[in-house]
Amino acid sequence: MHIRKPLAAGIALTMLATLGLSGCGEQKSETNADGKPVVKITLIKRSTQIEAKEMNLTKDLEAACDCEIKWEEILDTQWAQQASTVLASGDVGDITIWGYNADNFAQYNYWEDLSDDLDQMPNVKEYFDTIPEAKMFGSDLEGHIWQVPSDYGNASGAKWSSGQNLMINKQWLEKLGLEVPKTWDDLTKVLTAFKNDDPNGNGEADEVPMLINQLGTAGFGWWSPFLLLNGTGQNTQFTTGSGSQGIYVKDGKVGNWMLSDNFRKVIEYYHSLIEAGLMPADVLTRDASLNTADISSDGKTAKVGLIYGWNTGNFGDLKDEYESIEVPAAPGVSYEQTTWEAEMQDIYNGAAVKAGLDDAHKTAALKIIDKFLDPDISMESYYGDLGKYIENKGDGVYNVIKFQDDLSTFGLADRGLTWVRENMSVTGDQDKVLAEKDGTVYKNQQSHIGEKDLIPMYTRLSSEDNTTVSNNNSTIWNYALPLISTWIQDGGLTDDAWNTYIDTLKKSGIEDNIALWQKAYDDTMKASES
């Protein structure tokens, strides 16, 4: 199982005031004993991924750049703590892969504008010409290119899936003679049966009918409990930076569902489930490792009935017991009003180059990035050594020989740099198979999304507007997220409490944020049409 998270959801950074460019002018950079440039690549990765220095990838990249590569490999769990310190100091790597997002590029001036370097990177130039959305993802509205993103494209299950799935134990349904829930009332009845009727058959009351993920501290991430909003007719976009803030668009008009009655309904419904013992009482505060342990159980006897996640591979050896289901409709909401997260173009954070490198190091850095986008090297980066873990079968077809051992991958997966062209395909990737199977469940509900009901993933705030929104959000998150968690777990959401909450959000600048995102949406739509 390899799980992809967008950077906006994967990194929570404390935004500091914009700092001046620490690297103005050429900087003296390291060379090795042979006088070749030493290029430092900072790679943000998961603990389950192989070290890049152990891969043939390093030798292939060094041959292309005629340089030596030094990897600084930082676990994403550590990076979440270190990133703000690095941004404050300006001590960024010569190349950083996965570490920074559009907010960082808007706030800080540490990175090279690659817009006038494309002629030195033919693969990148071809990539941007072929996939204009990738160029827009890596750019700001002024045309500066701050990063070369990854696009797993035609080989990715995410191309047929939003990566957001609501998954239920179908064997439990069958054993208890239950149908897939179509409404919230149905869902409550199903979860009650999961709790009371021993669906796993072990004679113990050890079933956990439903689990939801913690809210976090800086917005709403992937697999958010508030995916249930789609059952109220409110479309969500948790895979985007705007959507993680509660921002949505309907018929071209931007709003924030944190202010909506639909949002309140979801909070109150979840509390009713906790009151009925259908979710753990501490579901939003207990250690996330407990959820992981419950979901995978012992690999033989399932414990959990329903979760949000990447795909049914989340359940490990129990995956065949589960299936993705459409989101049930809230009371008073017709099926035609329900919706679901849209399929996503699988473009995600990639590589940025430090500003102010001397000519030799900058040239080497550009060659490294360009080589990453070579078809064979992209596959090697993602899956592991070519010929050992991934093979080129010819005619653009690659076959995965072995992706992982237990949960440890032989490649960098989505934490490297990859472009899979339209004439390329991958066989043998079980994760892709599962993503496609799970994703197709939502085709009908996704079709309910209107033409002007989606904010493009590459929508960007200006530097000044980003600072305003970030500052407002710091106040909003500090106030709202603990309160929402308390309402879900402990109750107390009265009319007076809700009115106070709405007033406080407005005083904290949430309406200003909506106006600035409206401006960014309008500007992006104009740029897309030009």
Coordinates of C-alpha atoms in Angstrom, one line a residue:
M1 CA 0.0 0.0 0.0
H2 CA 1.4 3.4 -0.9
I3 CA -0.7 6.4 0.2
R4 CA -0.5 9.7 -1.5
K5 CA -1.2 13.0 0.4
P6 CA -1.2 16.4 -1.1
L7 CA 1.4 18.8 0.3
A8 CA -1.3 21.2 1.6
A9 CA -2.6 18.4 3.8
G10 CA 0.7 16.7 4.5
I11 CA 2.6 19.7 5.9
A12 CA 1.3 22.1 8.6
L13 CA 3.7 25.0 8.7
T14 CA 3.7 28.1 11.0
M15 CA 3.7 30.9 8.5
L16 CA 6.2 33.6 9.4
A17 CA 6.6 37.1 8.1
T18 CA 8.2 37.2 4.6
L19 CA 12.0 37.1 4.9
G20 CA 14.5 38.6 2.5
L21 CA 16.4 36.4 0.1
S22 CA 19.2 34.8 2.0
G23 CA 20.9 33.6 -1.2
C24 CA 21.2 36.9 -3.2
G25 CA 24.1 36.6 -5.5
E26 CA 26.1 33.5 -6.1
Q27 CA 26.9 31.3 -3.1
K28 CA 30.1 29.3 -2.8
S29 CA 29.1 25.7 -3.0
E30 CA 30.8 22.4 -2.3
T31 CA 32.9 20.4 -4.7
N32 CA 34.4 17.0 -4.3
A33 CA 38.0 15.8 -4.7
D34 CA 37.6 15.7 -8.5
G35 CA 36.4 19.3 -8.6
K36 CA 32.9 18.2 -9.5
P37 CA 29.9 20.0 -7.9
V38 CA 28.3 18.4 -4.9
V39 CA 24.6 18.9 -5.0
K40 CA 22.6 18.6 -1.8
I41 CA 19.1 17.2 -2.3
T42 CA 16.7 17.4 0.6
L43 CA 14.1 14.7 0.3
I44 CA 11.0 14.5 2.5
K45 CA 9.9 10.9 2.8
R46 CA 8.0 8.3 4.8
S47 CA 9.6 5.8 7.1
T48 CA 8.5 3.0 4.8
Q49 CA 10.5 4.2 1.9
I50 CA 14.0 3.1 0.9
E51 CA 16.9 5.5 1.3
A52 CA 17.7 7.1 -2.0
K53 CA 21.4 6.6 -1.6
E54 CA 20.8 2.8 -1.7
M55 CA 19.1 3.0 -5.1
N56 CA 20.6 2.9 -8.6
L57 CA 18.8 6.1 -9.1
T58 CA 21.6 8.0 -7.5
K59 CA 24.2 6.7 -9.9
D60 CA 21.9 7.4 -12.9
L61 CA 21.3 11.0 -11.8
E62 CA 25.0 11.5 -11.0
A63 CA 25.9 10.3 -14.5
A64 CA 23.5 12.8 -16.0
C65 CA 24.7 15.8 -14.0
D66 CA 28.4 14.9 -13.9
C67 CA 28.2 15.8 -10.2
E68 CA 28.1 14.1 -6.8
I69 CA 24.8 14.0 -5.0
K70 CA 24.4 14.2 -1.2
W71 CA 21.0 13.2 0.1
E72 CA 19.5 14.8 3.2
E73 CA 16.6 12.4 3.8
I74 CA 14.1 13.7 6.4
L75 CA 11.0 11.8 7.6
D76 CA 7.8 13.7 7.0
T77 CA 7.0 13.3 10.7
Q78 CA 10.2 15.2 11.5
W79 CA 9.7 17.7 8.7
A80 CA 6.4 18.8 10.1
Q81 CA 8.4 20.0 13.1
Q82 CA 11.5 21.3 11.3
A83 CA 10.0 23.1 8.3
S84 CA 9.3 26.3 10.1
T85 CA 12.8 26.5 11.4
V86 CA 14.3 25.9 8.0
L87 CA 12.1 28.6 6.5
A88 CA 13.1 31.0 9.2
S89 CA 16.8 30.4 8.5
G90 CA 16.6 30.2 4.7
D91 CA 18.9 27.2 4.8
V92 CA 17.2 25.2 2.1
G93 CA 18.7 22.4 0.0
D94 CA 20.2 22.9 -3.4
I95 CA 17.2 20.9 -4.5
T96 CA 14.3 20.1 -2.3
I97 CA 11.8 17.4 -3.3
W98 CA 8.3 17.4 -1.8
G99 CA 9.2 19.9 1.0
Y100 CA 7.5 23.2 0.0
N101 CA 4.1 24.3 -1.3
A102 CA 2.6 27.3 -3.0
D103 CA 2.1 29.1 0.3
N104 CA 5.8 28.9 1.0
F105 CA 6.8 30.1 -2.5
A106 CA 4.5 33.1 -2.0
Q107 CA 5.9 33.9 1.4
Y108 CA 9.7 33.4 1.0
N109 CA 12.2 34.2 -1.7
Y110 CA 14.6 31.3 -1.3
W111 CA 14.0 29.5 -4.6
E112 CA 15.1 29.9 -8.2
D113 CA 12.5 31.1 -10.8
L114 CA 12.8 28.4 -13.4
S115 CA 10.8 30.1 -16.1
D116 CA 13.9 31.2 -18.0
D117 CA 15.7 27.8 -17.5
L118 CA 13.3 25.5 -19.5
D119 CA 15.6 25.4 -22.5
Q120 CA 18.2 23.7 -20.3
M121 CA 15.6 21.1 -19.3
P122 CA 14.1 19.5 -22.4
N123 CA 12.1 16.9 -20.5
V124 CA 10.6 19.6 -18.3
K125 CA 9.8 21.8 -21.2
E126 CA 8.1 18.8 -23.0
Y127 CA 6.2 18.1 -19.7
F128 CA 4.9 21.6 -19.3
D129 CA 4.0 21.9 -23.0
T130 CA 2.1 18.6 -22.8
I131 CA 0.5 19.1 -19.3
P132 CA -0.2 22.8 -18.9
E133 CA -1.9 22.1 -15.6
A134 CA 1.5 20.9 -14.2
K135 CA 3.1 24.2 -15.2
M136 CA 0.3 26.1 -13.6
F137 CA 0.6 24.0 -10.4
G138 CA 4.3 24.9 -10.2
S139 CA 3.8 28.6 -11.0
D140 CA 2.3 31.7 -9.6
L141 CA -0.1 34.0 -11.5
E142 CA 2.8 36.3 -12.5
G143 CA 4.4 33.4 -14.5
H144 CA 7.3 32.6 -12.1
I145 CA 7.9 28.8 -12.0
W146 CA 9.0 27.8 -8.5
Q147 CA 8.8 24.1 -8.7
V148 CA 8.6 21.1 -11.1
P149 CA 5.8 19.0 -9.8
S150 CA 5.2 15.3 -10.2
D151 CA 2.5 13.8 -12.4
Y152 CA 1.9 10.1 -12.1
G153 CA -0.6 10.5 -14.9
N154 CA -1.7 7.6 -17.0
A155 CA -0.2 5.0 -14.6
S156 CA -2.0 6.4 -11.5
G157 CA -5.1 5.0 -9.9
A158 CA -5.7 8.5 -8.7
K159 CA -6.5 9.5 -12.2
W160 CA -9.7 7.5 -11.8
S161 CA -10.2 8.3 -8.2
S162 CA -10.2 11.2 -5.8
G163 CA -8.2 9.1 -3.3
Q164 CA -11.0 9.8 -0.9
N165 CA -13.1 6.7 -0.2
L166 CA -15.8 5.7 2.3
M167 CA -15.2 2.0 2.9
I168 CA -17.4 -0.6 4.7
N169 CA -17.0 -4.2 5.7
K170 CA -19.2 -5.9 3.0
Q171 CA -18.8 -9.3 4.7
W172 CA -20.4 -7.9 7.9
L173 CA -23.3 -6.5 5.8
E174 CA -23.8 -9.9 4.1
K175 CA -23.7 -11.8 7.4
L176 CA -26.2 -9.6 9.0
G177 CA -28.5 -9.4 6.0
L178 CA -28.0 -5.7 5.6
E179 CA -28.0 -3.5 2.5
V180 CA -25.4 -0.7 1.8
P181 CA -26.7 2.4 3.6
K182 CA -28.2 5.0 1.4
T183 CA -29.2 7.6 4.0
W184 CA -27.9 8.7 7.4
D185 CA -30.7 6.9 9.1
D186 CA -29.7 3.7 7.2
L187 CA -26.1 4.3 8.3
T188 CA -27.1 4.6 11.9
K189 CA -29.0 1.3 11.7
V190 CA -26.1 -0.5 10.1
L191 CA -23.6 0.8 12.6
T192 CA -25.9 -0.3 15.4
A193 CA -26.0 -3.8 14.0
F194 CA -22.3 -3.8 13.7
K195 CA -22.1 -2.9 17.4
N196 CA -24.6 -5.4 18.8
D197 CA -24.8 -8.4 16.5
D198 CA -21.2 -9.8 16.5
P199 CA -20.6 -9.5 12.7
N200 CA -17.0 -10.8 13.0
G201 CA -18.3 -13.9 14.7
N202 CA -15.7 -14.2 17.4
G203 CA -18.2 -14.0 20.3
E204 CA -16.6 -10.9 21.6
A205 CA -18.0 -7.3 21.7
D206 CA -14.8 -6.0 20.1
E207 CA -16.3 -4.4 16.9
V208 CA -15.7 -0.7 16.3
P209 CA -18.6 0.3 14.0
M210 CA -17.0 3.4 12.6
L211 CA -13.7 5.3 12.9
I212 CA -13.0 8.9 11.8
N213 CA -9.7 10.7 11.6
Q214 CA -8.5 13.4 13.9
L215 CA -9.1 17.0 12.8
G216 CA -5.5 18.2 13.1
T217 CA -4.4 21.7 14.0
A218 CA -4.2 23.5 10.7
G219 CA -7.2 22.9 8.6
F220 CA -9.0 19.9 7.1
G221 CA -6.8 17.2 5.6
W222 CA -7.3 14.2 3.4
W223 CA -9.8 11.6 4.6
S224 CA -11.5 14.2 6.7
P225 CA -14.6 13.3 8.7
F226 CA -16.2 16.2 6.9
L227 CA -16.3 14.2 3.6
L228 CA -19.8 13.5 5.0
L229 CA -20.7 17.0 3.9
N230 CA -21.1 15.6 0.4
G231 CA -24.1 13.7 1.7
T232 CA -25.7 17.1 2.5
G233 CA -25.2 18.3 -1.1
Q234 CA -22.1 20.3 -0.1
N235 CA -19.2 19.5 -2.4
T236 CA -15.8 19.3 -0.7
Q237 CA -12.3 19.5 -2.1
F238 CA -9.9 18.2 0.5
T239 CA -7.3 17.4 -2.1
T240 CA -6.7 21.1 -2.7
G241 CA -5.2 23.9 -0.6
S242 CA -8.4 25.9 -0.8
G243 CA -10.6 23.0 0.1
S244 CA -8.5 22.1 3.2
Q245 CA -9.6 25.6 4.5
G246 CA -13.3 24.8 4.0
I247 CA -13.4 26.9 0.8
Y248 CA -15.7 25.8 -1.9
V249 CA -17.3 27.3 -5.0
K250 CA -20.9 27.0 -6.2
D251 CA -21.9 28.4 -9.6
G252 CA -18.7 30.5 -9.5
K253 CA -19.4 32.0 -6.1
V254 CA -16.9 31.2 -3.4
G255 CA -17.9 30.4 0.2
N256 CA -16.7 28.6 3.3
W257 CA -18.7 25.6 4.5
M258 CA -17.5 26.2 8.1
L259 CA -20.2 28.8 8.3
S260 CA -23.0 26.5 6.9
D261 CA -25.9 24.7 8.5
N262 CA -24.7 21.6 6.7
F263 CA -21.5 21.7 8.6
R264 CA -23.4 21.9 11.9
K265 CA -25.5 18.9 10.8
V266 CA -22.4 16.8 10.3
I267 CA -21.0 17.8 13.7
E268 CA -24.3 16.9 15.4
Y269 CA -24.7 13.6 13.5
Y270 CA -21.2 12.4 14.5
H271 CA -22.0 13.3 18.2
S272 CA -25.1 11.2 18.0
L273 CA -23.0 8.3 16.8
I274 CA -20.6 8.7 19.8
E275 CA -23.6 9.0 22.2
A276 CA -24.9 5.7 20.8
G277 CA -21.5 4.0 21.2
L278 CA -21.1 3.6 17.5
M279 CA -17.7 5.4 17.5
P280 CA -15.1 5.5 20.3
A281 CA -15.8 8.3 22.7
D282 CA -12.3 9.6 22.3
V283 CA -12.2 9.1 18.5
L284 CA -10.8 12.6 17.8
T285 CA -8.2 12.7 20.6
R286 CA -6.8 9.2 20.9
D287 CA -3.5 8.3 19.4
A288 CA -3.8 7.7 15.6
S289 CA -1.8 4.5 16.0
L290 CA -4.8 3.0 17.7
N291 CA -6.9 3.6 14.6
T292 CA -4.3 2.0 12.5
A293 CA -4.1 -1.1 14.7
D294 CA -7.9 -1.5 14.8
I295 CA -8.1 -1.1 11.0
S296 CA -5.6 -3.8 10.2
S297 CA -6.4 -5.9 13.3
D298 CA -4.6 -9.2 13.3
G299 CA -5.0 -9.7 9.6
K300 CA -7.6 -12.4 10.2
T301 CA -10.5 -11.0 12.2
A302 CA -11.8 -7.6 11.2
K303 CA -12.6 -5.1 14.0
V304 CA -13.7 -2.0 12.1
G305 CA -16.9 -1.5 10.1
L306 CA -16.5 1.8 8.3
I307 CA -13.7 4.4 7.6
Y308 CA -12.6 7.1 5.2
G309 CA -9.3 6.3 3.5
W310 CA -7.1 6.0 0.4
N311 CA -8.5 2.6 -0.8
T312 CA -9.4 -0.8 0.5
G313 CA -5.7 -1.6 0.7
N314 CA -5.8 0.4 4.0
F315 CA -7.1 -2.9 5.5
G316 CA -4.0 -4.9 4.6
D317 CA -4.7 -8.7 4.5
L318 CA -8.4 -7.9 5.3
K319 CA -8.9 -5.8 2.2
D320 CA -11.1 -8.3 0.4
E321 CA -13.7 -7.9 3.2
Y322 CA -14.2 -4.2 2.3
E323 CA -15.7 -2.1 -0.5
S324 CA -16.1 1.5 -1.2
I325 CA -19.6 2.9 -1.0
E326 CA -21.3 6.1 -2.1
V327 CA -21.9 8.7 0.6
P328 CA -25.3 8.3 2.2
A329 CA -27.7 11.2 1.9
A330 CA -28.6 13.4 4.9
P331 CA -32.2 13.8 6.0
G332 CA -34.1 15.8 3.4
V333 CA -31.4 15.5 0.7
S334 CA -32.2 13.6 -2.5
Y335 CA -29.7 11.3 -4.1
E336 CA -29.4 13.8 -7.0
Q337 CA -28.2 16.4 -4.6
T338 CA -25.4 14.3 -3.1
T339 CA -21.9 14.6 -4.5
W340 CA -18.4 13.5 -3.9
E341 CA -14.8 14.7 -4.2
A342 CA -14.0 15.0 -7.9
E343 CA -11.5 12.8 -9.6
M344 CA -8.1 14.5 -9.4
Q345 CA -5.4 15.0 -11.9
D346 CA -2.5 13.3 -10.1
I347 CA -0.2 16.3 -10.0
Y348 CA 1.5 16.9 -6.7
N349 CA 4.5 18.6 -5.1
G350 CA 7.9 18.1 -6.7
A351 CA 11.3 19.8 -6.9
A352 CA 12.5 23.3 -6.2
V353 CA 16.0 24.7 -6.7
K354 CA 17.7 27.0 -4.3
A355 CA 18.3 30.6 -5.6
G356 CA 21.8 32.0 -5.9
L357 CA 23.7 28.8 -6.7
D358 CA 26.8 29.3 -8.8
D359 CA 26.7 28.4 -12.4
A360 CA 28.2 24.9 -12.0
H361 CA 25.8 23.9 -9.2
K362 CA 22.7 25.4 -10.8
T363 CA 23.5 23.6 -14.1
A364 CA 23.9 20.3 -12.3
A365 CA 20.7 20.9 -10.4
L366 CA 18.8 21.5 -13.6
K367 CA 20.2 18.4 -15.1
I368 CA 19.2 16.3 -12.1
I369 CA 15.6 17.5 -12.3
D370 CA 15.4 17.0 -16.0
K371 CA 16.8 13.5 -15.7
F372 CA 14.2 12.6 -13.2
L373 CA 11.6 13.1 -15.9
D374 CA 13.2 10.6 -18.3
P375 CA 10.7 7.7 -18.6
D376 CA 13.0 5.0 -17.2
I377 CA 14.2 7.2 -14.4
S378 CA 10.7 8.3 -13.4
M379 CA 9.8 4.6 -13.1
E380 CA 13.0 3.8 -11.2
S381 CA 12.4 6.7 -8.8
Y382 CA 8.8 5.5 -8.1
Y383 CA 9.2 1.8 -7.9
G384 CA 12.9 1.0 -7.4
D385 CA 15.9 -0.3 -9.4
L386 CA 15.1 -0.8 -13.1
G387 CA 15.5 -4.5 -14.0
K388 CA 15.1 -5.6 -10.3
Y389 CA 11.8 -4.0 -9.1
I390 CA 10.4 -2.5 -12.3
E391 CA 11.0 -3.6 -15.9
N392 CA 10.6 -1.8 -19.2
K393 CA 8.6 -4.2 -21.4
G394 CA 8.9 -1.9 -24.4
D395 CA 6.3 0.3 -26.2
G396 CA 5.9 2.4 -23.1
V397 CA 4.7 -0.5 -20.9
Y398 CA 6.4 -1.0 -17.5
N399 CA 5.7 -4.0 -15.2
V400 CA 6.2 -3.9 -11.4
I401 CA 8.2 -6.9 -10.4
K402 CA 8.0 -6.3 -6.7
F403 CA 6.8 -3.0 -5.1
Q404 CA 7.4 -3.6 -1.4
D405 CA 8.4 -6.0 1.3
D406 CA 5.8 -5.9 4.0
L407 CA 5.1 -2.1 4.1
S408 CA 8.6 -1.0 3.0
T409 CA 8.9 0.1 -0.6
F410 CA 11.9 -0.3 -2.9
G411 CA 11.4 3.1 -4.5
L412 CA 10.6 6.6 -3.4
A413 CA 6.9 6.3 -4.6
D414 CA 5.3 9.7 -4.6
R415 CA 8.2 11.4 -2.7
G416 CA 10.5 11.3 -5.7
L417 CA 10.0 13.2 -9.0
T418 CA 7.9 11.5 -11.7
W419 CA 6.2 12.2 -15.0
V420 CA 4.3 9.3 -16.6
R421 CA 3.5 10.2 -20.2
E422 CA 0.2 9.4 -21.8
N423 CA 1.8 6.7 -23.9
M424 CA 3.2 4.9 -20.8
S425 CA 1.4 2.4 -18.7
V426 CA 2.2 0.3 -15.7
T427 CA 1.1 -3.3 -14.9
G428 CA 1.5 -5.2 -11.7
D429 CA 0.7 -2.2 -9.4
Q430 CA -1.9 -3.6 -7.0
D431 CA -2.4 -0.1 -5.5
K432 CA -3.4 1.2 -8.9
V433 CA -5.9 -1.7 -9.3
L434 CA -7.5 -1.0 -6.0
A435 CA -7.7 2.8 -6.5
E436 CA -9.4 2.3 -9.9
K437 CA -11.9 -0.2 -8.4
D438 CA -12.7 2.0 -5.4
G439 CA -12.8 5.2 -7.4
T440 CA -15.4 4.1 -10.0
V441 CA -18.0 3.8 -7.2
Y442 CA -18.4 7.6 -7.1
K443 CA -18.9 8.3 -10.8
N444 CA -22.6 9.1 -10.5
Q445 CA -22.2 11.3 -7.4
Q446 CA -19.3 13.1 -9.0
S447 CA -21.5 13.8 -12.1
H448 CA -23.7 15.9 -9.8
I449 CA -20.9 18.5 -9.6
G450 CA -21.7 21.6 -11.7
E451 CA -19.4 23.1 -14.3
K452 CA -18.6 26.0 -12.0
D453 CA -18.5 24.1 -8.8
L454 CA -14.8 23.2 -8.6
I455 CA -11.8 25.3 -7.7
P456 CA -8.8 24.3 -9.8
M457 CA -6.0 22.7 -7.8
Y458 CA -3.5 25.2 -9.1
T459 CA -5.5 28.2 -7.8
R460 CA -3.0 30.5 -6.1
L461 CA -3.3 33.5 -3.8
S462 CA -1.0 36.4 -4.3
S463 CA 1.9 36.8 -1.8
E464 CA 0.1 39.6 0.0
D465 CA -3.3 37.8 0.0
N466 CA -1.6 34.6 1.1
T467 CA -0.2 36.4 4.2
T468 CA -3.6 37.8 5.1
V469 CA -5.3 34.4 4.7
S470 CA -2.6 32.6 6.6
N471 CA -2.7 35.0 9.5
N472 CA -6.5 34.8 9.6
N473 CA -6.4 31.1 9.5
S474 CA -4.0 30.8 12.4
T475 CA -6.6 32.6 14.5
I476 CA -9.5 30.5 13.0
W477 CA -7.8 27.1 13.5
N478 CA -6.7 27.9 17.1
Y479 CA -10.3 28.8 18.0
A480 CA -12.5 26.5 15.8
L481 CA -10.8 23.1 15.5
P482 CA -10.6 22.3 19.3
L483 CA -14.2 23.5 19.7
I484 CA -15.4 21.4 16.8
S485 CA -13.7 18.4 18.2
T486 CA -15.3 19.0 21.6
W487 CA -18.7 19.4 20.0
I488 CA -18.3 16.0 18.2
Q489 CA -17.0 14.1 21.2
D490 CA -18.7 15.8 24.1
G491 CA -21.7 17.7 22.7
G492 CA -22.7 21.2 23.8
L493 CA -23.6 22.5 20.3
T494 CA -26.5 24.7 21.2
D495 CA -28.0 27.6 19.1
D496 CA -26.3 30.1 21.3
A497 CA -23.0 28.3 21.0
W498 CA -23.3 28.1 17.2
N499 CA -24.2 31.8 16.9
T500 CA -21.1 32.7 19.0
Y501 CA -19.0 30.4 16.9
I502 CA -20.2 32.1 13.6
D503 CA -19.7 35.6 15.1
T504 CA -16.1 34.7 16.2
L505 CA -15.2 33.3 12.8
K506 CA -16.4 36.4 11.1
K507 CA -14.4 38.6 13.5
S508 CA -11.4 36.4 12.8
G509 CA -11.5 37.3 9.1
I510 CA -13.2 34.3 7.5
E511 CA -15.2 36.5 5.3
D512 CA -12.1 38.4 4.2
N513 CA -10.6 35.0 3.3
I514 CA -13.6 34.1 1.2
A515 CA -13.3 37.4 -0.7
L516 CA -9.6 36.8 -1.4
W517 CA -10.2 33.2 -2.6
Q518 CA -12.9 34.6 -4.8
K519 CA -10.4 36.9 -6.3
A520 CA -7.9 34.1 -6.8
Y521 CA -10.5 31.9 -8.3
D522 CA -11.6 34.6 -10.8
D523 CA -8.0 35.3 -11.7
T524 CA -7.2 31.6 -12.2
M525 CA -10.2 31.1 -14.4
K526 CA -9.2 34.0 -16.6
A527 CA -5.7 32.7 -16.8
S528 CA -6.9 29.3 -17.7
E529 CA -9.1 30.7 -20.5
S530 CA -6.3 32.8 -22.0

